[in-house]
Coordinates of C-alpha atoms and ligand atoms in Angstrom, one line a residue:
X1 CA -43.3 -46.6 25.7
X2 CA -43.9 -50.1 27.4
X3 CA -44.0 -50.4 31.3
X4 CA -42.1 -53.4 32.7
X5 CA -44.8 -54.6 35.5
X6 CA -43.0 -56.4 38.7
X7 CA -44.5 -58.1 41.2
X8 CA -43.1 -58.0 44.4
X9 CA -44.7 -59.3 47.9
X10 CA -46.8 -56.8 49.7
X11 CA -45.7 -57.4 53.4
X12 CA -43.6 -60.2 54.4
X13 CA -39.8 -61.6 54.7
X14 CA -39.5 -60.8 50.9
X15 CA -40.9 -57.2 50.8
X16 CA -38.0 -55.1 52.5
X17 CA -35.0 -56.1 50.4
X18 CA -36.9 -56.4 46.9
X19 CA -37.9 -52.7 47.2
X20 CA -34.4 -52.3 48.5
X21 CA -32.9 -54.1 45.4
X22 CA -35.6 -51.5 43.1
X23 CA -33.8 -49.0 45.0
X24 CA -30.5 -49.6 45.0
X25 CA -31.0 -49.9 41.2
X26 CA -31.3 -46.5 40.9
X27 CA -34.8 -46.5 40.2
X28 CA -37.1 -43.8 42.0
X29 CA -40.9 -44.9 43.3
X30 CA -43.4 -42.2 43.3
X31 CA -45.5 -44.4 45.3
X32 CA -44.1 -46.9 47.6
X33 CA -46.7 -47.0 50.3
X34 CA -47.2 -50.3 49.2
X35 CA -51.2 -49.3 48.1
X36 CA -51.7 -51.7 45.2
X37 CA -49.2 -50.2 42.4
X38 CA -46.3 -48.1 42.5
X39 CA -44.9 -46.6 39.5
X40 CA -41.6 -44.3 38.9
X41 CA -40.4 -41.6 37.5
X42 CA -37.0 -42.6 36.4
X43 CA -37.5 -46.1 35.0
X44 CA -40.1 -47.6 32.8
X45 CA -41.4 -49.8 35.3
X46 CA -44.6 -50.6 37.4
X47 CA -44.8 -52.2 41.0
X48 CA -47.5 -54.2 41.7
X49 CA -47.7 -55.6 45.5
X50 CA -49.3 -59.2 46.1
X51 CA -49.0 -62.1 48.5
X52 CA -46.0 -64.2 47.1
X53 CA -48.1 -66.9 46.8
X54 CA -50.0 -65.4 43.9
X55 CA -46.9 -64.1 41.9
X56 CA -46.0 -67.1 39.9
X57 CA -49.2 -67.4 38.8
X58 CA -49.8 -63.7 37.9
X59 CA -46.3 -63.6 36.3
X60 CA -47.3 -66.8 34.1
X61 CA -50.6 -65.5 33.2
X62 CA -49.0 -62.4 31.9
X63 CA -50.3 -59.8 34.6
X64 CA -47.4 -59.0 35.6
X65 CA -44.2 -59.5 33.6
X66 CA -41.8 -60.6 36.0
X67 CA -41.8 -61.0 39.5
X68 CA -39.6 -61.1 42.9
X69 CA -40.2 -65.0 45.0
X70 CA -38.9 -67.6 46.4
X71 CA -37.9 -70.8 44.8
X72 CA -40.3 -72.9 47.4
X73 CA -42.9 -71.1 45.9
X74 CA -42.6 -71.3 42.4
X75 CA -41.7 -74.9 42.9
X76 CA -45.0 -75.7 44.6
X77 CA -47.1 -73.8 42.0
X78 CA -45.7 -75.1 39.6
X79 CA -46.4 -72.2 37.2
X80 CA -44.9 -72.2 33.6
X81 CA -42.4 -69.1 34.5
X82 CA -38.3 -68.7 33.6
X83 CA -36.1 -67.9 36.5
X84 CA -33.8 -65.2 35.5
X85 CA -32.3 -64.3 38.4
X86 CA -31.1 -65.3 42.0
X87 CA -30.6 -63.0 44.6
X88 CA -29.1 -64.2 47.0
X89 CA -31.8 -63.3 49.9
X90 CA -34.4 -65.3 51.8
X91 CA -32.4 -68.4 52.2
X92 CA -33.8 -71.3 53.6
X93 CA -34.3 -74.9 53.2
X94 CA -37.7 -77.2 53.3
X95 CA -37.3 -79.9 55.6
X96 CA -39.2 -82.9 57.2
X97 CA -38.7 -82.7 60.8
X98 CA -40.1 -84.8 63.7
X99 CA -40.1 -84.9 67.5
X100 CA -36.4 -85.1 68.7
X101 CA -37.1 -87.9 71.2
X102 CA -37.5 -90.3 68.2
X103 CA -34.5 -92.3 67.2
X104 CA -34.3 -91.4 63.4
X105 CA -33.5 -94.2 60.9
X106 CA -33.8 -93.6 57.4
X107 CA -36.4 -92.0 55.4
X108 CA -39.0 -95.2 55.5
X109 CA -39.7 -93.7 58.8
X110 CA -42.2 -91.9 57.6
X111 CA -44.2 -95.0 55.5
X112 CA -47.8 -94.7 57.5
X113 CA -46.8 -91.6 58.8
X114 CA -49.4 -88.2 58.7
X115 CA -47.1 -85.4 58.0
X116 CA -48.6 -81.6 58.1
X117 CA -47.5 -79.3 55.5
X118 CA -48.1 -76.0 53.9
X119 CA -46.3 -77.8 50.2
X120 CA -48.3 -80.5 49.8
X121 CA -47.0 -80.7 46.0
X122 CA -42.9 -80.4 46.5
X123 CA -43.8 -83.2 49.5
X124 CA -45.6 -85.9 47.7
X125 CA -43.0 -85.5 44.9
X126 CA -40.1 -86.0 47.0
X127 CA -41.9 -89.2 48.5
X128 CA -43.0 -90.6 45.5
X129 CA -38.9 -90.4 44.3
X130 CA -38.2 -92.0 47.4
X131 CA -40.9 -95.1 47.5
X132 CA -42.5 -93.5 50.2
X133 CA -46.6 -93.9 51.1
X134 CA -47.5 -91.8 53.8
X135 CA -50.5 -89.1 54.5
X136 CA -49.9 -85.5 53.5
X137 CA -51.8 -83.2 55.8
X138 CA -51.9 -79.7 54.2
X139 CA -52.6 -76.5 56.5
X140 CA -52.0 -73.3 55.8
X141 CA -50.0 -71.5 58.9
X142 CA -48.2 -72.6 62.3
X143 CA -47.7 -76.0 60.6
X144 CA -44.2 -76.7 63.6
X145 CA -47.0 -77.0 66.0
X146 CA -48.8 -80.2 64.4
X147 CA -47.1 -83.0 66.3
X148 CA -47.6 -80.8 69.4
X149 CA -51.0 -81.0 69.2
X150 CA -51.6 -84.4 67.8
X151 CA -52.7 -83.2 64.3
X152 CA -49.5 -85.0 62.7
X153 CA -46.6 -87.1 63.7
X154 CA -43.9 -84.7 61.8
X155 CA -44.1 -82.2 59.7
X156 CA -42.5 -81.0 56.2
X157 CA -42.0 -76.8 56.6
X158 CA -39.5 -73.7 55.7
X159 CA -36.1 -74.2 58.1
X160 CA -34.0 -71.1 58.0
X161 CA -31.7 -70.7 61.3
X162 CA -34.2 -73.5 63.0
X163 CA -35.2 -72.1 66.4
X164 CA -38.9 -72.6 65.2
X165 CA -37.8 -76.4 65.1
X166 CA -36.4 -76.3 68.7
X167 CA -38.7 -74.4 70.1
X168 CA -41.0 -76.8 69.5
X169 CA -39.0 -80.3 70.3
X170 CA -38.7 -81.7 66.9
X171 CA -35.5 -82.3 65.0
X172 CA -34.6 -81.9 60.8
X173 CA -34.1 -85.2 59.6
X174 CA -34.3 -84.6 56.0
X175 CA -33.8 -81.3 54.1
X176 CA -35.7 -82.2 50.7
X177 CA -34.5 -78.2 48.7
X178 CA -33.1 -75.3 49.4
X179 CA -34.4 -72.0 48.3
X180 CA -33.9 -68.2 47.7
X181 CA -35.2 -65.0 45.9
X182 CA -35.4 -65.2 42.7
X183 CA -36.4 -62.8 39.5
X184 CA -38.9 -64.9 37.7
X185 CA -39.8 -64.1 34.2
X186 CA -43.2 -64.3 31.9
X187 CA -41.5 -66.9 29.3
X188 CA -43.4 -64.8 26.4
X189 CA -42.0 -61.2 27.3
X190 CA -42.3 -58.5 24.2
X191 CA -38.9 -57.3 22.9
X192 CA -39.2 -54.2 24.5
X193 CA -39.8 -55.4 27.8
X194 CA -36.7 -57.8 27.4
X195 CA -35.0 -54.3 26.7
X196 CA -36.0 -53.2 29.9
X197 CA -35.4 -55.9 32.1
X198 CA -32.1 -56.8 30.4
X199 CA -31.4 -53.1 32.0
X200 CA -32.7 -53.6 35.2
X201 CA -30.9 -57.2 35.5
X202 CA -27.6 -55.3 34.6
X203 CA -27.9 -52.9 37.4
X204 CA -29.0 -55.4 40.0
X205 CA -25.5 -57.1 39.0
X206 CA -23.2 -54.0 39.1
X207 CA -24.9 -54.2 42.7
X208 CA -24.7 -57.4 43.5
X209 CA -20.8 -57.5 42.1
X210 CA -20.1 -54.3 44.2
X211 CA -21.4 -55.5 47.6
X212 CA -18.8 -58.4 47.1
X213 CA -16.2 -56.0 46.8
X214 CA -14.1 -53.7 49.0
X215 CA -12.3 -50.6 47.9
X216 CA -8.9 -50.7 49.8
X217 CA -6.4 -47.7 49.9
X218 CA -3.3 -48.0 51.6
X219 CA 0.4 -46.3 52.3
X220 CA 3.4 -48.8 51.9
X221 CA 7.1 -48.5 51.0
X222 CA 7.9 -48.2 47.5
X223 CA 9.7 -51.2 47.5
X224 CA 6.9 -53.0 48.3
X225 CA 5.2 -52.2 45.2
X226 CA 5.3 -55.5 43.5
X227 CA 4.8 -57.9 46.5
X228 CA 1.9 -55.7 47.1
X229 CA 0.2 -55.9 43.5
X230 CA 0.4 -59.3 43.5
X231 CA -1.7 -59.6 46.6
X232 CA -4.0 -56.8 45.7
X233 CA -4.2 -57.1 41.8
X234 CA -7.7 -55.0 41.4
X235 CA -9.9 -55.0 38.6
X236 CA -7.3 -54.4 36.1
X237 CA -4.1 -53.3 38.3
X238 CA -4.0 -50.9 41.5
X239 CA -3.5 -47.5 41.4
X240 CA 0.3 -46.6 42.7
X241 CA 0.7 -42.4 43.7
X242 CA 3.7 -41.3 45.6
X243 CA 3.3 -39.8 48.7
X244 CA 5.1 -36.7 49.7
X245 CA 7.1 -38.4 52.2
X246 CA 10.2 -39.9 50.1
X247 CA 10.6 -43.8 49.3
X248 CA 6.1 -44.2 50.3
X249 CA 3.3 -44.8 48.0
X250 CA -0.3 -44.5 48.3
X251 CA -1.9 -47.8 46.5
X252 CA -5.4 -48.0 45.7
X253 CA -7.4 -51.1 44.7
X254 CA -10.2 -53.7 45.0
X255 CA -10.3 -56.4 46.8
X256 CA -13.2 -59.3 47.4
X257 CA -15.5 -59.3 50.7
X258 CA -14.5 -63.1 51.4
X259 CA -11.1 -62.9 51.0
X260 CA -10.4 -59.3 52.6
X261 CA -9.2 -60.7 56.2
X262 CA -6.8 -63.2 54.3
X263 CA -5.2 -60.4 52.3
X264 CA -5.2 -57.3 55.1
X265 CA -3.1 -59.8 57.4
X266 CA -1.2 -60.4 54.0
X267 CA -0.5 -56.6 53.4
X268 CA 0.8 -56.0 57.2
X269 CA 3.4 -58.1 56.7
X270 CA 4.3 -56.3 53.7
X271 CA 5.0 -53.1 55.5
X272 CA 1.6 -51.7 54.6
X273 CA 0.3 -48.5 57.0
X274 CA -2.8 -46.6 56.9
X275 CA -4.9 -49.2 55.4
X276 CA -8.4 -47.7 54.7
X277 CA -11.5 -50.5 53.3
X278 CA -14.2 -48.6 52.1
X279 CA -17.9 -50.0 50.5
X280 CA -18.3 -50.4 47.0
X281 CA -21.5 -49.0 45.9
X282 CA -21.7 -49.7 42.1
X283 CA -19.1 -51.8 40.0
X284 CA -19.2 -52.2 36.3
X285 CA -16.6 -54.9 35.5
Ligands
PRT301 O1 -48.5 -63.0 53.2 P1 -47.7 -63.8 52.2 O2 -48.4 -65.0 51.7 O3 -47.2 -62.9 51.1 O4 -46.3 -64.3 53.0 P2 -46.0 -65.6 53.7 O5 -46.4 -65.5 55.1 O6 -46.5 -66.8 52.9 O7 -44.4 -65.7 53.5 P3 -43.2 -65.1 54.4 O8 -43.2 -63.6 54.2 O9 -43.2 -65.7 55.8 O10 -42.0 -65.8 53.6 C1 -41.7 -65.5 52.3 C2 -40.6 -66.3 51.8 O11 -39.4 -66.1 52.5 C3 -40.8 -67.8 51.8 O12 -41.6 -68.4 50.8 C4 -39.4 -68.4 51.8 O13 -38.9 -68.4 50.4 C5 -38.6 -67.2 52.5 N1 -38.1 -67.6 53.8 C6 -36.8 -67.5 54.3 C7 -38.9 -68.0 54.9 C8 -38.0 -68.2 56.0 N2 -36.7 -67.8 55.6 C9 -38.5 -68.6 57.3 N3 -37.7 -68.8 58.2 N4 -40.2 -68.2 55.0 C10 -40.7 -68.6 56.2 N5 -39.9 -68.8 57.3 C11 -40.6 -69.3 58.6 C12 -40.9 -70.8 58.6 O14 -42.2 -71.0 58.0 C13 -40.9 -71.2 60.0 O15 -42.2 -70.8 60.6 O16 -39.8 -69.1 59.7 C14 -39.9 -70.2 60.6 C15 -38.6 -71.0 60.6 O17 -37.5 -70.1 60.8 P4 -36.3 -70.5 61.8 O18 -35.3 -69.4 61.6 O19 -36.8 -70.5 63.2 O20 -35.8 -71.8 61.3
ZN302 ZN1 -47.5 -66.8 51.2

């Protein structure tokens, strides 16, 4: 029986919620100290922990199968990998940022300019498209404290809530992608390893669906039914039990995360009582 190997990062912003997402997938880790593989017992499956800078490459070269990253990444390496999968952690954008003080006109700002990045490759790209010549200075780590220290006049790097960018007195001028975890895939995967991760991709989306979802159960006159139904209208159509207290029903349904406020203000005004939201762990729709 094949082994699907994953790649996930060993320590870092990624690690936590892509063992999470092995987890919530039902799938039990014999290991998960995070040595250099984990394997399970429930699930045909192998972790192997790396820096995410190495996945892509490892994925592509057919050490491991597939692998969890973020788009930035495989971007920059430019590895020959499929993306099967966003997940919808990790956000964040790559910007070019420079010192606040500087009145910003236009992207030929930075002609003649020596900008300090840790994606050297995404950068010149993006300034080549845009007519740009300027001098790419590539280090590896605390690349927002360049211009600080006279190393560069801006810089290109990661911006997720950007406090790193104030902190440090520059300013985003230019946000050049944005990025997320992803599922990458080896694009020459055996037909029994497709098996498996066709399985695996199916349970990450019954979890993915049911964290958007709310379970709702609520007491309302019966002659509410109807308004109420069409408010709530569940995967199919709500559940409707009578309560033991004449002319009452109990209704039971689904609603959707982004829309519950809307609709709970909606089902006050339709008499409804009692109104109990519960998570969704799993949903198969
Ligand atoms: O050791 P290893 O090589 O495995 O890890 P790493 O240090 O290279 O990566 P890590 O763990 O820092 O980030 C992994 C991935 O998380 C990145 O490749 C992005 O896809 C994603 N990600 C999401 C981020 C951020 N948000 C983020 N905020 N990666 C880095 N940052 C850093 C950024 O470099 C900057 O220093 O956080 C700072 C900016 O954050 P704000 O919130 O102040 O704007
Ligand atoms: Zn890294």
């Amino acid at each position: 029986m094949s082994q699907l190997k994953i790649a996930i990062q060993k320590s870092g912003r990624l690690s936590e919620k892509s063992l999470a997402l092995i987890s919530e997938a039902g799938i039990v880790l014999n290991n998960s100290d995070r040595r250099l593989i984990a394997r399970s017992s429930n699930f045909p499956i192998e972790i192997l922990f790396l820096r995410d800078d190495d996945i892509p490459q490892y994925v592509a070269d057919g050490v491991a199968d597939i692998g969890i990253v973020g788009e930035n990444v495989i971007l920059e390496k430019n590895s020959p990998v499929r993306t099967v999968k966003k997940l919808g952690f990790a956000g964040c954008r790559l910007s070019l940022a420079i010192a606040k003080s500087i009145d910003y006109k236009g992207i030929s700002h930075f002609n003649g300019k020596k900008i300090a990045t840790s994606y050297p490759k995404i950068l010149q790209k993006y300034l080549t498209d845009n007519n740009i010549t300027a001098e790419i200075h590539e280090i590896s780590g605390s690349v927002e404290i360049a211009p600080g220290i006279g190393l560069a006049d801006s810089i290109f790097d990661i911006v997720s809530s950007g406090s790193t960018l104030i902190s440090n007195g520059l300013k985003e001028v230019e946000v050049v992608m944005k990025s997320e975890a992803v599922i990458i895939s080896d694009i020459k995967l055996s037909a029994e390893k497709q098996q498996i991760l066709d399985k695996l991709l199916f349970r990450i989306s019954s979890v993915q669906t049911a964290k958007k979802h709310k379970y709702v159960v609520l007491n309302a006159p019966s002659s509410q039914v109807s308004r109420i139904v069409e408010i709530i209208p569940g995967m199919k159509s709500p559940t409707v039990v009578p309560l033991a207290k004449e002319g009452w029903v109990s209704i039971h349904s689904v609603l959707k995360e982004d829309e519950f406020w809307e609709i709970i203000d909606k089902l006050q005004e339709c008499g409804a009582e009692g109104i109990m939201v519960m998570p969704v762990e799993k949903m198969i729709v």
